[in-house]
Amino acid sequence: MATLVTFHAHPDDECILTGGVMRKAADEGHRVVLVVATRGELGEVPEGFLGEGEQLRERRVQETHAAAEALGVARVEFLGYRDSGMMGEPTNDEPGTFWTASVEEAAARLAEILREESAEVCTIYDDFGNYGHPDHIQVHRVGMRATELAGTPRVYQATTNRDQLRRGLEQAVETGLVSRENLPDPDAEQPMGKPEAELTAAVDVTSYLPAKRAAMRAHASQIAEESFFLAMPEEIFQQAFGTEWFIRPGHGPGITEKDLTAGL
């Protein structure tokens, strides 16, 4: 059996982009390790949600461990950097943030875990961090360097299928779930994901959606029951999250893989 290390920027990122492949790998007998760069200190939380004196970072660590249990994770590690906030915010440049971290230093921390685990597979993000968040972009940079240092043989860049997203939004308009006036633009200045032609791996995780949704629900400080993720009907949730998409450098063009741990 193999070890899959999945590297993310903040608590809750893991369940959205890679929750299915994590649960799939665990159910198939592989070891799954979750590494998170920050504790998500700058996440937004409803007033009165936290207990008296409770810090958001404390709650988000607890939520991460609960989500990890739902996804079959054997080990959770935090690299210890601070949340940088959205791109352009003053918090980006504060000392201790992941965005300001030395790529070499952070990569050395991650590479140590990869070596300890003898990881055969590692997931990171695409070069735009899927949607341009500084910490997500840094996950790509640090992850690429760390896997190089550790000699990790399989590196997959988790992303979103932009063309599928566009089709899904159109369908949402046609079925009346959203008005065309409120339709987000997949080709905006900071588009989400990558064009379908650039993707090289598509993993069907339909069977693992209950675990994926349970992991989302575990992150209650960030993903409320009435949120976009949890409020959508099961059929729409399956269409939106039933496939997880990746880019593996050196593979393609087109989808050449449907299982990150095939043959291991």
PDB file of N, CA and C in Angstrom, residues 150-243:
ATOM      1  N   ALA A 150      12.259  15.891  -1.696  1.00  0.00           N
ATOM      2  CA  ALA A 150      12.001  14.571  -1.128  1.00  0.00           C
ATOM      3  C   ALA A 150      12.022  13.462  -2.169  1.00  0.00           C
ATOM      4  N   GLY A 151      12.024  13.834  -3.443  1.00  0.00           N
ATOM      5  CA  GLY A 151      11.995  12.831  -4.502  1.00  0.00           C
ATOM      6  C   GLY A 151      10.668  12.095  -4.605  1.00  0.00           C
ATOM      7  N   THR A 152       9.575  12.797  -4.279  1.00  0.00           N
ATOM      8  CA  THR A 152       8.241  12.186  -4.343  1.00  0.00           C
ATOM      9  C   THR A 152       7.894  11.881  -5.806  1.00  0.00           C
ATOM     10  N   PRO A 153       7.606  10.634  -6.128  1.00  0.00           N
ATOM     11  CA  PRO A 153       7.456  10.270  -7.549  1.00  0.00           C
ATOM     12  C   PRO A 153       6.201  10.791  -8.248  1.00  0.00           C
ATOM     13  N   ARG A 154       5.077  10.912  -7.508  1.00  0.00           N
ATOM     14  CA  ARG A 154       3.844  11.374  -8.147  1.00  0.00           C
ATOM     15  C   ARG A 154       3.367  12.661  -7.478  1.00  0.00           C
ATOM     16  N   VAL A 155       3.261  13.711  -8.272  1.00  0.00           N
ATOM     17  CA  VAL A 155       2.806  15.011  -7.760  1.00  0.00           C
ATOM     18  C   VAL A 155       1.629  15.465  -8.615  1.00  0.00           C
ATOM     19  N   TYR A 156       0.499  15.679  -7.962  1.00  0.00           N
ATOM     20  CA  TYR A 156      -0.719  16.093  -8.653  1.00  0.00           C
ATOM     21  C   TYR A 156      -1.142  17.470  -8.169  1.00  0.00           C
ATOM     22  N   GLN A 157      -1.442  18.347  -9.117  1.00  0.00           N
ATOM     23  CA  GLN A 157      -1.897  19.695  -8.797  1.00  0.00           C
ATOM     24  C   GLN A 157      -3.424  19.730  -8.824  1.00  0.00           C
ATOM     25  N   ALA A 158      -4.031  19.818  -7.638  1.00  0.00           N
ATOM     26  CA  ALA A 158      -5.489  19.867  -7.545  1.00  0.00           C
ATOM     27  C   ALA A 158      -6.002  21.180  -8.106  1.00  0.00           C
ATOM     28  N   THR A 159      -7.082  21.100  -8.867  1.00  0.00           N
ATOM     29  CA  THR A 159      -7.627  22.295  -9.502  1.00  0.00           C
ATOM     30  C   THR A 159      -9.122  22.088  -9.762  1.00  0.00           C
ATOM     31  N   THR A 160      -9.709  23.025 -10.462  1.00  0.00           N
ATOM     32  CA  THR A 160     -11.116  22.959 -10.846  1.00  0.00           C
ATOM     33  C   THR A 160     -11.206  22.921 -12.363  1.00  0.00           C
ATOM     34  N   ASN A 161     -12.143  22.159 -12.877  1.00  0.00           N
ATOM     35  CA  ASN A 161     -12.392  22.110 -14.313  1.00  0.00           C
ATOM     36  C   ASN A 161     -13.234  23.329 -14.683  1.00  0.00           C
ATOM     37  N   ARG A 162     -12.602  24.343 -15.249  1.00  0.00           N
ATOM     38  CA  ARG A 162     -13.284  25.603 -15.541  1.00  0.00           C
ATOM     39  C   ARG A 162     -14.422  25.423 -16.541  1.00  0.00           C
ATOM     40  N   ASP A 163     -14.232  24.550 -17.508  1.00  0.00           N
ATOM     41  CA  ASP A 163     -15.279  24.335 -18.509  1.00  0.00           C
ATOM     42  C   ASP A 163     -16.477  23.616 -17.909  1.00  0.00           C
ATOM     43  N   GLN A 164     -16.217  22.656 -17.011  1.00  0.00           N
ATOM     44  CA  GLN A 164     -17.318  21.990 -16.320  1.00  0.00           C
ATOM     45  C   GLN A 164     -18.063  22.982 -15.434  1.00  0.00           C
ATOM     46  N   LEU A 165     -17.312  23.874 -14.786  1.00  0.00           N
ATOM     47  CA  LEU A 165     -17.933  24.897 -13.947  1.00  0.00           C
ATOM     48  C   LEU A 165     -18.863  25.774 -14.773  1.00  0.00           C
ATOM     49  N   ARG A 166     -18.407  26.160 -15.948  1.00  0.00           N
ATOM     50  CA  ARG A 166     -19.227  26.991 -16.821  1.00  0.00           C
ATOM     51  C   ARG A 166     -20.512  26.253 -17.216  1.00  0.00           C
ATOM     52  N   ARG A 167     -20.383  24.984 -17.563  1.00  0.00           N
ATOM     53  CA  ARG A 167     -21.558  24.193 -17.935  1.00  0.00           C
ATOM     54  C   ARG A 167     -22.520  24.050 -16.755  1.00  0.00           C
ATOM     55  N   GLY A 168     -21.960  23.859 -15.572  1.00  0.00           N
ATOM     56  CA  GLY A 168     -22.793  23.728 -14.387  1.00  0.00           C
ATOM     57  C   GLY A 168     -23.552  24.994 -14.063  1.00  0.00           C
ATOM     58  N   LEU A 169     -22.901  26.133 -14.251  1.00  0.00           N
ATOM     59  CA  LEU A 169     -23.566  27.411 -13.997  1.00  0.00           C
ATOM     60  C   LEU A 169     -24.703  27.642 -14.981  1.00  0.00           C
ATOM     61  N   GLU A 170     -24.468  27.280 -16.232  1.00  0.00           N
ATOM     62  CA  GLU A 170     -25.522  27.414 -17.228  1.00  0.00           C
ATOM     63  C   GLU A 170     -26.719  26.525 -16.881  1.00  0.00           C
ATOM     64  N   GLN A 171     -26.429  25.328 -16.419  1.00  0.00           N
ATOM     65  CA  GLN A 171     -27.492  24.414 -16.033  1.00  0.00           C
ATOM     66  C   GLN A 171     -28.262  24.965 -14.834  1.00  0.00           C
ATOM     67  N   ALA A 172     -27.530  25.598 -13.909  1.00  0.00           N
ATOM     68  CA  ALA A 172     -28.181  26.180 -12.732  1.00  0.00           C
ATOM     69  C   ALA A 172     -29.156  27.280 -13.142  1.00  0.00           C
ATOM     70  N   VAL A 173     -28.793  28.045 -14.172  1.00  0.00           N
ATOM     71  CA  VAL A 173     -29.685  29.086 -14.684  1.00  0.00           C
ATOM     72  C   VAL A 173     -30.907  28.452 -15.324  1.00  0.00           C
ATOM     73  N   GLU A 174     -30.666  27.432 -16.138  1.00  0.00           N
ATOM     74  CA  GLU A 174     -31.766  26.784 -16.859  1.00  0.00           C
ATOM     75  C   GLU A 174     -32.775  26.136 -15.910  1.00  0.00           C
ATOM     76  N   THR A 175     -32.290  25.612 -14.785  1.00  0.00           N
ATOM     77  CA  THR A 175     -33.179  24.951 -13.832  1.00  0.00           C
ATOM     78  C   THR A 175     -33.743  25.914 -12.792  1.00  0.00           C
ATOM     79  N   GLY A 176     -33.348  27.197 -12.879  1.00  0.00           N
ATOM     80  CA  GLY A 176     -33.895  28.195 -11.982  1.00  0.00           C
ATOM     81  C   GLY A 176     -33.231  28.286 -10.631  1.00  0.00           C
ATOM     82  N   LEU A 177     -32.089  27.594 -10.440  1.00  0.00           N
ATOM     83  CA  LEU A 177     -31.401  27.652  -9.151  1.00  0.00           C
ATOM     84  C   LEU A 177     -30.724  28.996  -8.922  1.00  0.00           C
ATOM     85  N   VAL A 178     -30.367  29.668 -10.015  1.00  0.00           N
ATOM     86  CA  VAL A 178     -29.726  30.973  -9.902  1.00  0.00           C
ATOM     87  C   VAL A 178     -30.143  31.816 -11.105  1.00  0.00           C
ATOM     88  N   SER A 179     -30.266  33.112 -10.911  1.00  0.00           N
ATOM     89  CA  SER A 179     -30.625  33.984 -12.028  1.00  0.00           C
ATOM     90  C   SER A 179     -29.378  34.320 -12.827  1.00  0.00           C
ATOM     91  N   ARG A 180     -29.578  34.605 -14.106  1.00  0.00           N
ATOM     92  CA  ARG A 180     -28.429  34.925 -14.948  1.00  0.00           C
ATOM     93  C   ARG A 180     -27.726  36.190 -14.458  1.00  0.00           C
ATOM     94  N   GLU A 181     -28.489  37.106 -13.861  1.00  0.00           N
ATOM     95  CA  GLU A 181     -27.884  38.344 -13.348  1.00  0.00           C
ATOM     96  C   GLU A 181     -26.912  38.068 -12.209  1.00  0.00           C
ATOM     97  N   ASN A 182     -27.152  37.002 -11.469  1.00  0.00           N
ATOM     98  CA  ASN A 182     -26.295  36.651 -10.324  1.00  0.00           C
ATOM     99  C   ASN A 182     -25.254  35.602 -10.675  1.00  0.00           C
ATOM    100  N   LEU A 183     -25.138  35.302 -11.955  1.00  0.00           N
ATOM    101  CA  LEU A 183     -24.223  34.257 -12.393  1.00  0.00           C
ATOM    102  C   LEU A 183     -22.777  34.738 -12.319  1.00  0.00           C
ATOM    103  N   PRO A 184     -21.900  34.033 -11.570  1.00  0.00           N
ATOM    104  CA  PRO A 184     -20.490  34.426 -11.557  1.00  0.00           C
ATOM    105  C   PRO A 184     -19.846  34.164 -12.911  1.00  0.00           C
ATOM    106  N   ASP A 185     -18.820  34.909 -13.223  1.00  0.00           N
ATOM    107  CA  ASP A 185     -18.147  34.796 -14.513  1.00  0.00           C
ATOM    108  C   ASP A 185     -16.925  33.886 -14.389  1.00  0.00           C
ATOM    109  N   PRO A 186     -16.957  32.674 -14.977  1.00  0.00           N
ATOM    110  CA  PRO A 186     -15.810  31.764 -14.888  1.00  0.00           C
ATOM    111  C   PRO A 186     -14.566  32.329 -15.556  1.00  0.00           C
ATOM    112  N   ASP A 187     -14.739  33.307 -16.459  1.00  0.00           N
ATOM    113  CA  ASP A 187     -13.607  33.897 -17.173  1.00  0.00           C
ATOM    114  C   ASP A 187     -13.275  35.289 -16.644  1.00  0.00           C
ATOM    115  N   ALA A 188     -13.569  35.529 -15.371  1.00  0.00           N
ATOM    116  CA  ALA A 188     -13.289  36.833 -14.772  1.00  0.00           C
ATOM    117  C   ALA A 188     -11.793  37.085 -14.708  1.00  0.00           C
ATOM    118  N   GLU A 189     -11.427  38.269 -14.193  1.00  0.00           N
ATOM    119  CA  GLU A 189     -10.011  38.655 -14.135  1.00  0.00           C
ATOM    120  C   GLU A 189      -9.185  37.617 -13.378  1.00  0.00           C
ATOM    121  N   GLN A 190      -9.792  37.017 -12.348  1.00  0.00           N
ATOM    122  CA  GLN A 190      -9.130  35.942 -11.623  1.00  0.00           C
ATOM    123  C   GLN A 190      -9.981  34.675 -11.751  1.00  0.00           C
ATOM    124  N   PRO A 191      -9.912  34.003 -12.898  1.00  0.00           N
ATOM    125  CA  PRO A 191     -10.766  32.841 -13.131  1.00  0.00           C
ATOM    126  C   PRO A 191     -10.399  31.676 -12.227  1.00  0.00           C
ATOM    127  N   MET A 192     -11.372  30.837 -11.954  1.00  0.00           N
ATOM    128  CA  MET A 192     -11.142  29.678 -11.099  1.00  0.00           C
ATOM    129  C   MET A 192     -10.735  28.483 -11.927  1.00  0.00           C
ATOM    130  N   GLY A 193      -9.749  27.742 -11.442  1.00  0.00           N
ATOM    131  CA  GLY A 193      -9.358  26.498 -12.067  1.00  0.00           C
ATOM    132  C   GLY A 193      -8.620  26.661 -13.375  1.00  0.00           C
ATOM    133  N   LYS A 194      -8.644  25.575 -14.147  1.00  0.00           N
ATOM    134  CA  LYS A 194      -7.929  25.532 -15.423  1.00  0.00           C
ATOM    135  C   LYS A 194      -8.861  25.018 -16.520  1.00  0.00           C
ATOM    136  N   PRO A 195      -8.592  25.397 -17.772  1.00  0.00           N
ATOM    137  CA  PRO A 195      -9.393  24.860 -18.879  1.00  0.00           C
ATOM    138  C   PRO A 195      -9.288  23.339 -18.931  1.00  0.00           C
ATOM    139  N   GLU A 196     -10.346  22.714 -19.379  1.00  0.00           N
ATOM    140  CA  GLU A 196     -10.409  21.252 -19.427  1.00  0.00           C
ATOM    141  C   GLU A 196      -9.233  20.648 -20.196  1.00  0.00           C
ATOM    142  N   ALA A 197      -8.785  21.337 -21.230  1.00  0.00           N
ATOM    143  CA  ALA A 197      -7.709  20.799 -22.068  1.00  0.00           C
ATOM    144  C   ALA A 197      -6.390  20.674 -21.333  1.00  0.00           C
ATOM    145  N   GLU A 198      -6.225  21.402 -20.221  1.00  0.00           N
ATOM    146  CA  GLU A 198      -4.967  21.355 -19.468  1.00  0.00           C
ATOM    147  C   GLU A 198      -4.964  20.279 -18.383  1.00  0.00           C
ATOM    148  N   LEU A 199      -6.112  19.669 -18.132  1.00  0.00           N
ATOM    149  CA  LEU A 199      -6.213  18.684 -17.057  1.00  0.00           C
ATOM    150  C   LEU A 199      -5.736  17.313 -17.531  1.00  0.00           C
ATOM    151  N   THR A 200      -5.107  16.568 -16.621  1.00  0.00           N
ATOM    152  CA  THR A 200      -4.568  15.256 -16.994  1.00  0.00           C
ATOM    153  C   THR A 200      -5.130  14.109 -16.160  1.00  0.00           C
ATOM    154  N   ALA A 201      -5.818  14.420 -15.064  1.00  0.00           N
ATOM    155  CA  ALA A 201      -6.383  13.362 -14.220  1.00  0.00           C
ATOM    156  C   ALA A 201      -7.780  13.758 -13.765  1.00  0.00           C
ATOM    157  N   ALA A 202      -8.699  12.821 -13.850  1.00  0.00           N
ATOM    158  CA  ALA A 202     -10.074  13.018 -13.390  1.00  0.00           C
ATOM    159  C   ALA A 202     -10.457  11.797 -12.575  1.00  0.00           C
ATOM    160  N   VAL A 203     -10.728  12.000 -11.294  1.00  0.00           N
ATOM    161  CA  VAL A 203     -11.041  10.876 -10.406  1.00  0.00           C
ATOM    162  C   VAL A 203     -12.518  10.926 -10.034  1.00  0.00           C
ATOM    163  N   ASP A 204     -13.235   9.857 -10.357  1.00  0.00           N
ATOM    164  CA  ASP A 204     -14.646   9.741  -9.998  1.00  0.00           C
ATOM    165  C   ASP A 204     -14.734   9.424  -8.506  1.00  0.00           C
ATOM    166  N   VAL A 205     -15.257  10.367  -7.730  1.00  0.00           N
ATOM    167  CA  VAL A 205     -15.356  10.173  -6.279  1.00  0.00           C
ATOM    168  C   VAL A 205     -16.811  10.134  -5.817  1.00  0.00           C
ATOM    169  N   THR A 206     -17.709   9.814  -6.750  1.00  0.00           N
ATOM    170  CA  THR A 206     -19.135   9.798  -6.422  1.00  0.00           C
ATOM    171  C   THR A 206     -19.433   8.934  -5.202  1.00  0.00           C
ATOM    172  N   SER A 207     -18.772   7.783  -5.108  1.00  0.00           N
ATOM    173  CA  SER A 207     -19.032   6.859  -4.012  1.00  0.00           C
ATOM    174  C   SER A 207     -18.608   7.412  -2.657  1.00  0.00           C
ATOM    175  N   TYR A 208     -17.781   8.451  -2.688  1.00  0.00           N
ATOM    176  CA  TYR A 208     -17.217   8.978  -1.440  1.00  0.00           C
ATOM    177  C   TYR A 208     -17.800  10.339  -1.066  1.00  0.00           C
ATOM    178  N   LEU A 209     -18.859  10.739  -1.768  1.00  0.00           N
ATOM    179  CA  LEU A 209     -19.455  12.044  -1.495  1.00  0.00           C
ATOM    180  C   LEU A 209     -20.063  12.164  -0.096  1.00  0.00           C
ATOM    181  N   PRO A 210     -20.643  11.106   0.478  1.00  0.00           N
ATOM    182  CA  PRO A 210     -21.118  11.247   1.855  1.00  0.00           C
ATOM    183  C   PRO A 210     -20.000  11.637   2.823  1.00  0.00           C
ATOM    184  N   ALA A 211     -18.817  11.041   2.652  1.00  0.00           N
ATOM    185  CA  ALA A 211     -17.684  11.397   3.507  1.00  0.00           C
ATOM    186  C   ALA A 211     -17.217  12.813   3.223  1.00  0.00           C
ATOM    187  N   LYS A 212     -17.225  13.184   1.950  1.00  0.00           N
ATOM    188  CA  LYS A 212     -16.791  14.526   1.569  1.00  0.00           C
ATOM    189  C   LYS A 212     -17.730  15.578   2.165  1.00  0.00           C
ATOM    190  N   ARG A 213     -19.010  15.311   2.091  1.00  0.00           N
ATOM    191  CA  ARG A 213     -19.980  16.256   2.644  1.00  0.00           C
ATOM    192  C   ARG A 213     -19.896  16.295   4.171  1.00  0.00           C
ATOM    193  N   ALA A 214     -19.642  15.149   4.793  1.00  0.00           N
ATOM    194  CA  ALA A 214     -19.478  15.106   6.252  1.00  0.00           C
ATOM    195  C   ALA A 214     -18.260  15.915   6.673  1.00  0.00           C
ATOM    196  N   ALA A 215     -17.192  15.858   5.881  1.00  0.00           N
ATOM    197  CA  ALA A 215     -15.993  16.631   6.193  1.00  0.00           C
ATOM    198  C   ALA A 215     -16.263  18.125   6.059  1.00  0.00           C
ATOM    199  N   MET A 216     -17.023  18.505   5.035  1.00  0.00           N
ATOM    200  CA  MET A 216     -17.409  19.911   4.894  1.00  0.00           C
ATOM    201  C   MET A 216     -18.212  20.358   6.117  1.00  0.00           C
ATOM    202  N   ARG A 217     -19.139  19.514   6.534  1.00  0.00           N
ATOM    203  CA  ARG A 217     -20.000  19.853   7.672  1.00  0.00           C
ATOM    204  C   ARG A 217     -19.182  19.993   8.959  1.00  0.00           C
ATOM    205  N   ALA A 218     -18.069  19.271   9.050  1.00  0.00           N
ATOM    206  CA  ALA A 218     -17.210  19.360  10.231  1.00  0.00           C
ATOM    207  C   ALA A 218     -16.594  20.745  10.383  1.00  0.00           C
ATOM    208  N   HIS A 219     -16.439  21.446   9.256  1.00  0.00           N
ATOM    209  CA  HIS A 219     -15.867  22.801   9.274  1.00  0.00           C
ATOM    210  C   HIS A 219     -16.988  23.822   9.451  1.00  0.00           C
ATOM    211  N   ALA A 220     -17.720  23.693  10.541  1.00  0.00           N
ATOM    212  CA  ALA A 220     -18.924  24.498  10.738  1.00  0.00           C
ATOM    213  C   ALA A 220     -18.643  25.989  10.864  1.00  0.00           C
ATOM    214  N   SER A 221     -17.453  26.378  11.290  1.00  0.00           N
ATOM    215  CA  SER A 221     -17.155  27.809  11.425  1.00  0.00           C
ATOM    216  C   SER A 221     -17.073  28.492  10.065  1.00  0.00           C
ATOM    217  N   GLN A 222     -16.803  27.705   9.017  1.00  0.00           N
ATOM    218  CA  GLN A 222     -16.625  28.276   7.681  1.00  0.00           C
ATOM    219  C   GLN A 222     -17.684  27.824   6.685  1.00  0.00           C
ATOM    220  N   ILE A 223     -18.251  26.637   6.900  1.00  0.00           N
ATOM    221  CA  ILE A 223     -19.219  26.074   5.952  1.00  0.00           C
ATOM    222  C   ILE A 223     -20.514  25.814   6.710  1.00  0.00           C
ATOM    223  N   ALA A 224     -21.391  26.796   6.706  1.00  0.00           N
ATOM    224  CA  ALA A 224     -22.653  26.690   7.431  1.00  0.00           C
ATOM    225  C   ALA A 224     -23.624  25.785   6.686  1.00  0.00           C
ATOM    226  N   GLU A 225     -24.626  25.290   7.390  1.00  0.00           N
ATOM    227  CA  GLU A 225     -25.624  24.417   6.776  1.00  0.00           C
ATOM    228  C   GLU A 225     -26.323  25.092   5.602  1.00  0.00           C
ATOM    229  N   GLU A 226     -26.505  26.415   5.690  1.00  0.00           N
ATOM    230  CA  GLU A 226     -27.180  27.143   4.615  1.00  0.00           C
ATOM    231  C   GLU A 226     -26.212  27.635   3.545  1.00  0.00           C
ATOM    232  N   SER A 227     -24.949  27.215   3.624  1.00  0.00           N
ATOM    233  CA  SER A 227     -23.950  27.654   2.657  1.00  0.00           C
ATOM    234  C   SER A 227     -24.190  27.023   1.296  1.00  0.00           C
ATOM    235  N   PHE A 228     -23.529  27.578   0.281  1.00  0.00           N
ATOM    236  CA  PHE A 228     -23.597  27.055  -1.080  1.00  0.00           C
ATOM    237  C   PHE A 228     -23.271  25.567  -1.112  1.00  0.00           C
ATOM    238  N   PHE A 229     -22.254  25.146  -0.357  1.00  0.00           N
ATOM    239  CA  PHE A 229     -21.790  23.761  -0.412  1.00  0.00           C
ATOM    240  C   PHE A 229     -22.791  22.778   0.163  1.00  0.00           C
ATOM    241  N   LEU A 230     -23.399  23.105   1.293  1.00  0.00           N
ATOM    242  CA  LEU A 230     -24.251  22.147   1.979  1.00  0.00           C
ATOM    243  C   LEU A 230     -25.728  22.288   1.635  1.00  0.00           C
ATOM    244  N   ALA A 231     -26.131  23.439   1.115  1.00  0.00           N
ATOM    245  CA  ALA A 231     -27.547  23.666   0.838  1.00  0.00           C
ATOM    246  C   ALA A 231     -27.988  23.083  -0.502  1.00  0.00           C
ATOM    247  N   MET A 232     -27.045  22.817  -1.400  1.00  0.00           N
ATOM    248  CA  MET A 232     -27.448  22.337  -2.722  1.00  0.00           C
ATOM    249  C   MET A 232     -28.006  20.915  -2.651  1.00  0.00           C
ATOM    250  N   PRO A 233     -28.978  20.599  -3.501  1.00  0.00           N
ATOM    251  CA  PRO A 233     -29.547  19.252  -3.531  1.00  0.00           C
ATOM    252  C   PRO A 233     -28.481  18.206  -3.854  1.00  0.00           C
ATOM    253  N   GLU A 234     -28.743  16.962  -3.443  1.00  0.00           N
ATOM    254  CA  GLU A 234     -27.771  15.886  -3.628  1.00  0.00           C
ATOM    255  C   GLU A 234     -27.352  15.730  -5.093  1.00  0.00           C
ATOM    256  N   GLU A 235     -28.331  15.836  -5.995  1.00  0.00           N
ATOM    257  CA  GLU A 235     -28.021  15.659  -7.421  1.00  0.00           C
ATOM    258  C   GLU A 235     -27.058  16.736  -7.912  1.00  0.00           C
ATOM    259  N   ILE A 236     -27.279  17.975  -7.506  1.00  0.00           N
ATOM    260  CA  ILE A 236     -26.399  19.065  -7.920  1.00  0.00           C
ATOM    261  C   ILE A 236     -25.037  18.934  -7.241  1.00  0.00           C
ATOM    262  N   PHE A 237     -25.037  18.515  -5.978  1.00  0.00           N
ATOM    263  CA  PHE A 237     -23.775  18.302  -5.261  1.00  0.00           C
ATOM    264  C   PHE A 237     -22.938  17.245  -5.975  1.00  0.00           C
ATOM    265  N   GLN A 238     -23.583  16.195  -6.434  1.00  0.00           N
ATOM    266  CA  GLN A 238     -22.870  15.141  -7.146  1.00  0.00           C
ATOM    267  C   GLN A 238     -22.273  15.662  -8.442  1.00  0.00           C
ATOM    268  N   GLN A 239     -23.018  16.470  -9.159  1.00  0.00           N
ATOM    269  CA  GLN A 239     -22.493  17.036 -10.405  1.00  0.00           C
ATOM    270  C   GLN A 239     -21.313  17.969 -10.142  1.00  0.00           C
ATOM    271  N   ALA A 240     -21.402  18.743  -9.049  1.00  0.00           N
ATOM    272  CA  ALA A 240     -20.369  19.727  -8.747  1.00  0.00           C
ATOM    273  C   ALA A 240     -19.116  19.097  -8.163  1.00  0.00           C
ATOM    274  N   PHE A 241     -19.282  18.062  -7.340  1.00  0.00           N
ATOM    275  CA  PHE A 241     -18.149  17.536  -6.571  1.00  0.00           C
ATOM    276  C   PHE A 241     -17.867  16.059  -6.796  1.00  0.00           C
ATOM    277  N   GLY A 242     -18.579  15.429  -7.723  1.00  0.00           N
ATOM    278  CA  GLY A 242     -18.407  14.002  -7.947  1.00  0.00           C
ATOM    279  C   GLY A 242     -17.148  13.616  -8.692  1.00  0.00           C
ATOM    280  N   THR A 243     -16.469  14.579  -9.282  1.00  0.00           N
ATOM    281  CA  THR A 243     -15.180  14.345  -9.936  1.00  0.00           C
ATOM    282  C   THR A 243     -14.172  15.330  -9.370  1.00  0.00           C
TER     283      THR A 243
END
